[in-house]
Coordinates of C-alpha atoms in Angstrom, one line a residue:
M398 CA 91.4 57.1 72.8
A399 CA 87.7 55.9 73.1
T400 CA 88.0 52.0 73.6
G401 CA 86.7 50.3 70.7
R402 CA 84.3 47.3 70.8
N403 CA 85.6 44.5 70.4
D404 CA 89.1 46.0 72.6
P405 CA 89.2 44.5 76.3
C406 CA 86.9 46.6 78.6
P407 CA 88.0 49.2 80.7
C408 CA 86.6 47.4 83.8
G409 CA 89.0 44.6 83.7
S410 CA 86.4 42.2 83.6
G411 CA 89.1 40.2 80.6
R412 CA 85.3 40.6 78.1
K413 CA 85.3 42.7 75.2
Y414 CA 83.8 46.0 76.0
K415 CA 80.7 45.3 73.5
Q416 CA 80.1 42.5 75.9
C417 CA 80.7 44.0 79.2
C418 CA 80.2 47.8 80.0
L419 CA 79.5 49.4 76.7
S420 CA 75.6 49.3 77.1
N421 CA 75.9 50.8 80.5
N422 CA 78.3 53.2 79.4
E423 CA 75.8 54.5 76.1
Q424 CA 73.0 54.6 78.7
G425 CA 74.9 56.2 80.6
E426 CA 76.4 58.9 78.2
A427 CA 72.4 59.4 77.2
R428 CA 71.2 59.9 80.2
W429 CA 74.1 63.1 80.6
R430 CA 73.2 64.6 77.3
A431 CA 69.3 64.6 77.9
W432 CA 70.3 66.3 81.5
R433 CA 72.7 68.6 79.8
E434 CA 70.2 69.7 76.8
A435 CA 67.1 70.1 79.2
E436 CA 69.6 72.4 81.5
S437 CA 70.2 74.7 77.9
A438 CA 66.3 74.1 77.1
V439 CA 65.3 75.9 80.3
V440 CA 68.1 78.4 80.7
T441 CA 67.1 79.8 77.4
A442 CA 62.9 79.4 77.7
V443 CA 63.6 81.5 81.3
I444 CA 65.6 84.2 79.5
E445 CA 63.1 84.5 77.0
F446 CA 60.4 84.4 79.4
A447 CA 61.7 87.4 81.2
G448 CA 62.5 89.1 78.2
D449 CA 58.8 89.1 76.7
T450 CA 57.3 89.8 80.0
W451 CA 58.9 92.1 81.5
G452 CA 61.8 93.9 78.6
E453 CA 64.7 95.1 78.0
A454 CA 64.8 97.7 81.1
F455 CA 64.0 94.6 83.1
L456 CA 67.2 92.8 81.4
K457 CA 69.3 95.7 82.2
H458 CA 68.8 96.0 85.0
A459 CA 69.7 92.0 85.8
F460 CA 72.8 92.8 84.0
E461 CA 74.0 95.7 86.8
E462 CA 73.3 93.6 89.5
F463 CA 75.2 90.5 88.1
Y464 CA 78.3 93.0 87.9
A465 CA 77.2 95.0 91.0
G466 CA 80.7 95.4 93.2
S467 CA 82.4 93.8 90.3
P468 CA 86.0 96.0 89.7
D469 CA 85.7 94.8 86.1
P470 CA 82.6 95.4 85.0
E471 CA 83.6 97.0 81.7
D472 CA 86.5 95.2 80.8
P473 CA 86.3 94.1 77.2
M474 CA 89.1 91.3 77.9
T475 CA 86.9 88.6 80.0
R476 CA 83.0 90.4 79.6
G477 CA 81.9 87.9 77.3
Q478 CA 83.9 84.8 79.4
W479 CA 81.6 86.0 82.4
E480 CA 78.2 84.8 80.0
Q481 CA 78.4 81.0 81.1
L482 CA 77.8 82.0 85.0
F483 CA 75.7 84.9 84.1
L484 CA 72.5 82.7 82.2
P485 CA 72.3 80.8 84.6
W486 CA 72.4 82.7 87.3
F487 CA 70.0 85.0 85.9
A488 CA 67.3 81.9 85.8
F489 CA 68.0 80.7 89.2
D490 CA 69.6 83.1 91.1
F491 CA 68.1 86.8 90.3
I492 CA 65.6 88.1 92.3
P493 CA 64.6 91.3 91.4
R494 CA 65.2 94.6 93.6
P495 CA 63.9 97.6 91.5
P496 CA 65.0 100.7 92.5
K497 CA 63.4 103.6 93.8
R498 CA 61.6 106.0 91.7
A499 CA 61.7 103.0 88.7
K500 CA 58.8 103.7 86.5
Q501 CA 56.9 100.2 85.6
T502 CA 58.5 98.0 88.4
A503 CA 54.8 96.9 90.6
S504 CA 54.8 93.7 88.2
W505 CA 58.9 92.5 88.6
P506 CA 58.8 89.1 90.2
V507 CA 59.1 88.4 93.6
T508 CA 60.8 84.8 93.3
T509 CA 63.3 83.5 90.6
L510 CA 62.2 83.5 87.4
A511 CA 63.2 80.2 87.1
E512 CA 59.7 79.5 89.7
A513 CA 58.0 82.6 88.2
Y514 CA 58.7 80.8 84.9
L515 CA 57.2 77.5 86.3
S516 CA 54.2 78.6 87.9
A517 CA 53.3 80.2 84.3
H518 CA 54.2 78.1 81.9
G519 CA 54.8 74.4 84.3
Q520 CA 52.0 72.5 82.8
H521 CA 53.4 72.7 79.3
V522 CA 57.1 72.4 79.9
P523 CA 58.6 68.6 79.1
A524 CA 58.9 66.5 82.5
A525 CA 62.7 66.6 82.3
E526 CA 62.4 70.0 81.8
V527 CA 60.4 70.6 84.7
R528 CA 62.4 68.3 87.2
L529 CA 65.3 70.1 86.2
L530 CA 63.4 73.2 87.2
R531 CA 62.9 72.1 90.2
A532 CA 66.3 70.9 90.8
G533 CA 67.9 74.4 89.8
I534 CA 65.4 76.0 91.9
E535 CA 66.7 74.2 95.3
A536 CA 70.8 73.8 94.1
P537 CA 72.7 77.0 95.3
L538 CA 75.4 78.9 93.7
S539 CA 78.3 77.8 96.0
F540 CA 82.0 77.8 96.4
M541 CA 83.6 74.5 95.8
V542 CA 86.6 72.8 95.8
V543 CA 88.0 70.0 92.9
T544 CA 89.1 66.7 94.7
S545 CA 89.6 64.9 91.6
A546 CA 89.7 64.7 88.4
E547 CA 89.1 62.9 85.9
A548 CA 90.0 64.5 82.1
G549 CA 87.5 64.7 80.1
K550 CA 85.0 62.2 82.4
S551 CA 84.0 64.2 85.9
V552 CA 85.2 65.9 88.6
D553 CA 84.3 65.1 92.4
L554 CA 84.0 68.5 94.2
R555 CA 82.7 69.6 98.0
D556 CA 80.9 72.4 98.4
I557 CA 83.1 74.6 100.7
L558 CA 80.1 76.4 102.4
L559 CA 77.4 73.4 103.4
G560 CA 80.2 70.5 103.3
D561 CA 78.2 68.6 100.7
V562 CA 80.6 66.0 97.7
H563 CA 79.1 65.9 94.5
H564 CA 80.5 63.6 92.0
V565 CA 79.7 65.2 89.0
V566 CA 80.2 64.5 85.3
E567 CA 81.4 66.8 83.0
R568 CA 83.6 66.9 79.4
S569 CA 85.1 70.0 78.9
A570 CA 86.7 71.5 82.8
S571 CA 87.5 68.3 83.3
T572 CA 90.1 68.7 81.0
S573 CA 91.9 72.1 83.0
L574 CA 90.8 71.7 87.1
R575 CA 92.7 70.0 89.1
P576 CA 92.6 69.3 92.6
G577 CA 93.1 72.3 95.0
H578 CA 91.1 74.8 92.6
V579 CA 87.9 76.6 94.1
V580 CA 85.4 76.9 91.9
L581 CA 81.7 78.8 91.6
S582 CA 79.3 76.5 90.0
R583 CA 75.6 75.3 91.7
V584 CA 75.2 71.2 91.3
I585 CA 72.0 70.1 89.8
A586 CA 71.6 66.2 90.0
D587 CA 68.9 63.8 88.9
G588 CA 69.1 60.9 91.0
D589 CA 72.6 60.0 91.0
L590 CA 73.0 62.0 87.7
A591 CA 74.7 65.5 88.6
I592 CA 76.4 68.6 86.2
M593 CA 77.4 71.9 86.8
S594 CA 75.5 75.0 85.8
G595 CA 76.4 78.1 85.4
L596 CA 80.6 77.4 85.9
G597 CA 82.6 81.1 87.3
P598 CA 84.6 81.5 84.2
F599 CA 87.5 81.3 86.4
P600 CA 89.1 78.6 88.6
L601 CA 90.4 80.1 91.5
F602 CA 94.3 78.7 93.4
P603 CA 94.1 77.4 96.7
T604 CA 94.9 80.3 98.7
S605 CA 91.5 81.6 97.9
H606 CA 90.0 78.7 99.7
Q607 CA 90.7 80.2 103.2
T608 CA 88.7 83.4 102.2
V609 CA 86.0 81.5 101.5
I610 CA 85.9 79.7 104.7
N611 CA 86.5 82.4 106.8
Y612 CA 83.3 84.3 105.0
R613 CA 81.2 81.1 105.9
E614 CA 82.2 80.9 109.7
R615 CA 82.2 85.2 110.0
F616 CA 78.4 85.5 107.9
L617 CA 76.9 82.0 107.9
R618 CA 77.9 80.4 110.3
P619 CA 76.9 82.4 113.7
G620 CA 73.2 81.8 113.2
G621 CA 73.7 77.3 113.4
P622 CA 74.3 75.1 110.6
V623 CA 74.6 75.8 107.3
T624 CA 71.8 75.2 105.2
R625 CA 70.7 75.3 101.2
T626 CA 68.5 78.0 102.6
A627 CA 70.9 80.1 103.7
V628 CA 73.2 80.0 101.1
K629 CA 70.9 81.0 98.4
A630 CA 69.8 83.8 100.1
A631 CA 73.1 84.6 100.2
A632 CA 74.0 84.3 96.2
P633 CA 74.5 87.8 95.4
E634 CA 77.0 88.5 98.7
V635 CA 78.1 85.1 97.3
L636 CA 78.9 86.2 93.7
G637 CA 80.8 89.2 95.2
L638 CA 82.9 87.5 96.7
Y639 CA 83.7 85.7 93.7
H640 CA 84.3 88.8 91.4
R641 CA 86.7 90.4 94.6
L642 CA 88.5 87.3 94.4
V643 CA 88.7 87.2 90.6
H644 CA 90.0 90.7 90.0
E645 CA 92.4 89.7 92.8
V646 CA 93.6 86.5 90.2
L647 CA 93.4 88.8 86.7
H648 CA 95.1 92.0 88.8
P649 CA 98.0 90.6 91.5
A650 CA 99.1 93.1 94.2
P651 CA 102.7 94.0 93.1
L652 CA 104.8 91.6 95.1
R653 CA 106.0 92.6 98.0
L654 CA 109.4 91.5 98.6
Q655 CA 111.0 91.3 102.2
N656 CA 113.6 89.9 105.0
T657 CA 113.2 88.1 107.8
D658 CA 112.6 90.8 110.0
G659 CA 109.3 91.4 108.1
D660 CA 110.9 94.8 106.4
P661 CA 110.6 95.4 103.3
L662 CA 113.4 94.3 100.5
A663 CA 115.8 97.5 99.5
P664 CA 119.5 96.3 99.2
A665 CA 122.2 98.9 100.7
T666 CA 125.6 99.9 100.8
L667 CA 127.2 102.3 103.3
E668 CA 130.7 103.5 103.1
F669 CA 132.2 105.3 105.4
K670 CA 135.5 106.9 105.8
V671 CA 138.0 105.4 109.0
R672 CA 140.5 107.5 110.9
C673 CA 141.7 104.6 112.9
S674 CA 143.7 101.8 112.4
V675 CA 141.7 98.8 111.3
R676 CA 142.9 96.9 114.5
D677 CA 141.1 99.8 116.5
A678 CA 138.2 99.7 114.6
F679 CA 137.8 96.6 114.6
D680 CA 138.2 95.5 118.3
R681 CA 135.1 98.5 118.4
L682 CA 132.6 96.4 116.2
K683 CA 133.4 93.2 117.0
L684 CA 130.7 93.9 119.3
L685 CA 127.9 93.9 116.6
T686 CA 128.8 89.8 116.0
L687 CA 127.7 86.8 117.8
A688 CA 131.2 85.4 118.2
N689 CA 133.3 85.7 121.3
D690 CA 136.3 84.4 120.2
D691 CA 138.8 86.8 118.2
D692 CA 140.7 83.8 116.1
E693 CA 137.4 82.7 114.5
L694 CA 136.4 86.3 113.4
L695 CA 140.0 87.3 112.1
D696 CA 140.3 83.6 110.5
D697 CA 139.9 84.9 106.7
A698 CA 141.8 88.5 107.6
S699 CA 144.5 90.0 105.7
W700 CA 148.0 90.8 107.7
S701 CA 150.7 92.9 106.3
E702 CA 154.2 91.8 106.6
S703 CA 154.9 93.6 110.0
G704 CA 152.0 91.6 111.5
E705 CA 149.2 95.0 111.1
L706 CA 145.8 94.0 110.5
T707 CA 145.0 95.0 107.1
A708 CA 141.5 93.5 106.1
V709 CA 139.0 92.4 108.3
D710 CA 134.9 90.9 107.5
L711 CA 132.7 91.2 110.2
V712 CA 129.1 89.6 109.8
W713 CA 126.5 91.8 111.7
S714 CA 124.1 89.2 113.5
K715 CA 121.1 89.2 116.1
W716 CA 120.1 86.4 118.2
G717 CA 116.5 84.2 117.1
N718 CA 114.0 85.5 113.9
K719 CA 111.3 87.0 114.0
L720 CA 109.9 84.8 111.6
H721 CA 111.5 81.6 112.2
R722 CA 111.3 80.8 115.5
E723 CA 113.7 77.6 115.2
W724 CA 116.9 80.2 113.9
D725 CA 119.4 80.2 116.5
N726 CA 120.7 83.6 114.9
T727 CA 119.8 86.0 111.7
T728 CA 122.8 88.1 110.1
L729 CA 122.1 91.3 109.7
G730 CA 124.9 92.7 107.5
N731 CA 128.6 92.8 106.2
L732 CA 130.8 94.7 107.4
S733 CA 134.2 95.1 105.4
L734 CA 137.2 97.2 106.7
S735 CA 140.5 98.0 105.2
P736 CA 142.7 101.2 106.2
G737 CA 140.4 104.4 106.3
Q738 CA 138.2 102.3 104.7
L739 CA 134.2 100.6 105.7
S740 CA 131.8 99.2 104.0
V741 CA 128.4 98.1 105.4
S742 CA 125.7 95.8 103.2
V743 CA 122.1 95.1 104.5
N744 CA 118.8 94.6 103.2
S745 CA 116.8 97.4 104.3
T746 CA 116.2 100.9 105.1
K747 CA 115.8 99.9 108.3
R748 CA 119.1 97.4 108.6
A749 CA 120.8 100.7 107.1
R750 CA 119.6 103.4 109.6
K751 CA 120.9 100.5 112.7
I752 CA 124.2 99.8 111.7
R753 CA 124.7 103.6 110.6
R754 CA 123.8 104.5 113.9
L755 CA 125.7 101.9 115.8
V756 CA 129.3 102.4 113.6
E757 CA 129.0 105.9 115.0
K758 CA 128.2 105.3 118.0
H759 CA 131.3 102.6 118.5
L760 CA 133.6 104.6 116.1
G761 CA 132.7 108.2 117.5
S762 CA 135.1 110.7 116.0
D763 CA 137.1 108.2 114.0
V764 CA 134.1 107.9 111.4
L765 CA 132.6 110.0 109.0
F766 CA 129.6 108.9 106.8
L767 CA 130.2 108.9 103.5
R768 CA 127.1 107.5 100.9
E769 CA 124.7 105.3 101.7
T770 CA 123.7 103.4 97.7
I771 CA 120.5 101.7 96.9
E772 CA 120.2 99.0 95.1
S773 CA 117.4 97.6 92.2
V774 CA 115.5 95.0 93.8
D775 CA 114.5 94.4 89.8
A776 CA 118.2 94.0 89.0
L777 CA 118.2 91.6 91.9
L778 CA 114.8 90.0 91.3
E779 CA 115.8 89.5 86.7
A780 CA 119.8 88.2 88.1
A781 CA 118.1 85.1 90.4
K782 CA 116.0 84.6 87.5
H783 CA 119.4 83.8 85.9
G784 CA 120.6 82.2 89.2
G785 CA 123.5 84.9 90.1
S786 CA 123.5 88.4 91.7
P787 CA 124.1 91.8 89.7
G788 CA 127.9 91.9 88.5
D789 CA 128.1 88.0 89.1
D790 CA 131.3 86.3 87.3
A791 CA 129.6 83.6 85.0
S792 CA 132.5 81.9 84.0
A793 CA 133.1 81.7 87.9
G794 CA 133.4 78.5 89.7
P795 CA 130.5 76.9 91.3
S796 CA 129.5 78.9 94.7
F797 CA 129.7 77.6 98.3
E798 CA 125.5 76.9 97.8
D799 CA 126.5 73.9 95.5
T800 CA 129.0 72.2 97.8
P801 CA 128.2 68.9 99.6
E802 CA 128.7 70.8 102.8
A803 CA 126.1 73.6 102.0
R804 CA 123.4 71.4 100.8
A805 CA 123.8 69.5 104.5
M806 CA 123.6 72.5 106.2
L807 CA 119.8 73.3 104.0
D808 CA 118.4 70.1 104.8
E809 CA 119.6 70.2 108.9
M810 CA 117.9 73.9 108.4
S811 CA 114.8 73.0 106.3
R812 CA 114.0 70.2 108.7
R813 CA 114.3 72.4 112.0
H814 CA 111.9 75.0 110.1
W815 CA 109.4 72.4 109.4
E816 CA 110.0 70.4 112.5
A817 CA 109.0 74.1 114.1
W818 CA 106.2 74.6 112.2
F819 CA 104.3 72.0 113.9
D820 CA 104.3 74.2 116.8
E821 CA 103.6 78.1 115.3
E822 CA 100.9 79.7 115.2
I823 CA 99.8 80.0 111.6
P824 CA 97.4 83.0 110.7
A825 CA 95.7 80.9 107.8
L826 CA 94.7 78.2 110.4
G827 CA 93.2 81.4 111.9
G828 CA 96.0 81.5 114.4
V829 CA 96.5 78.6 115.8
T830 CA 99.1 75.4 115.3
P831 CA 99.1 73.0 112.9
R832 CA 99.5 70.3 115.7
E833 CA 96.1 72.1 117.6
A834 CA 94.0 72.5 114.0
A835 CA 94.8 69.1 113.3
K836 CA 92.0 68.1 116.2
T837 CA 89.3 69.9 114.7
R838 CA 86.7 69.8 112.4
L839 CA 87.6 73.4 111.2
G840 CA 90.8 73.4 111.7
R841 CA 91.5 69.9 109.5
E842 CA 89.3 71.7 106.6
R843 CA 91.7 74.9 107.2
L844 CA 95.1 72.4 107.4
E845 CA 93.8 70.5 104.0
A846 CA 93.8 74.4 102.4
L847 CA 97.0 74.9 103.6
L848 CA 98.8 72.1 102.2
A849 CA 97.3 72.5 98.9
E850 CA 98.1 76.1 98.4
Y851 CA 101.7 74.3 99.4
A852 CA 101.4 71.8 97.4
W853 CA 101.3 74.4 94.3
R854 CA 103.6 76.3 95.0
D855 CA 105.9 73.9 95.2
E856 CA 105.0 72.7 91.7
A857 CA 104.8 76.3 90.2
G858 CA 108.4 78.0 91.8
P859 CA 112.1 76.9 91.2
R860 CA 112.9 74.3 93.6
N861 CA 114.5 75.5 96.7
Q862 CA 115.5 73.5 99.7
F863 CA 112.7 74.8 102.0
K864 CA 110.1 73.8 99.9
P865 CA 107.3 71.1 102.6
E866 CA 107.1 67.5 102.3
V867 CA 103.7 67.6 101.9
A868 CA 103.2 64.3 102.3
W869 CA 105.3 64.0 104.6
L870 CA 103.4 66.9 107.0
R871 CA 100.2 64.8 106.1
E872 CA 101.2 62.3 108.0
R873 CA 103.4 63.9 111.2
L874 CA 99.4 65.7 111.4
G875 CA 97.3 62.6 111.0
L876 CA 95.2 63.9 107.6
P877 CA 94.6 61.3 104.8
G878 CA 96.3 60.9 102.1
V879 CA 95.4 61.8 99.1

């Protein structure tokens, strides 16, 4: 809410607002409004100048250049939203590259349109607009990460390509931007006053931060420190990268579900006919488990009155884990033996093929494969939304996962997972471990982007035991708090 003239001043001085900060705030508001109006006037004037000087073919060419490489140039749902980026880009970044054999292009400018307009009409342009033109010509279109935002007032940005930091006065976008967002824009400053001009219509998630870092290190860094001139010259590539990242946000790739071996998720049940006794089959299949003690394996087994084994479940396991090095073992599937029958449940096609070979190897002529049933992954996802599995009885009592023992076990697994994370080679960190990354400037920058991504996932996703404590990770790595 706006502070009333007779209200206590928000600065905490104890004086009335009208007697303290009101005058400075009114002056700041007037400066911001004048700078915004100058930006609007300049962009409009440059566009009119271009249309009057070079005509409709020139404007059409600019439009085609703006959307060059964009996967969605004709999308009617988003086309209008690009205008806020296109107009300042047209004024400050577009340098026409006439197509070969095009007619009437000899007079097209070889500089940005803002430079051409300033050269042609600068002597007749108000001083504030001249300052804005010159500042806009120098300001590159770049990727910025939001470091903080005060809704309705301002946004703090760090230029990912150049490393510059900016405090911009921003009334509208500051209500929706939040720390971790990656935006495309230019910052035009007049002394200590700065605004964003040409803000990309779609803010990107923290996952895009690593992609921008990779682009900078590969294409802008090899020649030495990244300069404003280099980023200005790279405007077509920067715009093209933004188009691609926006397309990935608007049209995300289908979710790829996989197990802890990295195999695509495909829940399957294999059924076999068994010609030997349950005990005989058990003795031959128990080699698929990691247990050494028959008593442990038979703890929950069923027996006949005569003492014959009639049913037993086995857990097919292996030592270690491909994706989680801190895990002691991995459960690959579950086997259920009963008279004349064997049922095996696994979660991938690869494991299904392997367990069939193993069962047939160990049981030989005493087993006959009957059928394999593939379960719908969509049904599993739908059931997960409701906290169960297909066919679950909603009236059943609490599951094992809800018991104190299970929670304690999961807490311990989570602790071990994140303790091991510090020494894992992380692809997003360039293939180095978090401890190693924390020792270099580039590594710390990548860590900041990765931890911002973790924090967003923690807030957006359902509660699970393995969500990271980002503040704790930052503290252990010696990164400043946020």
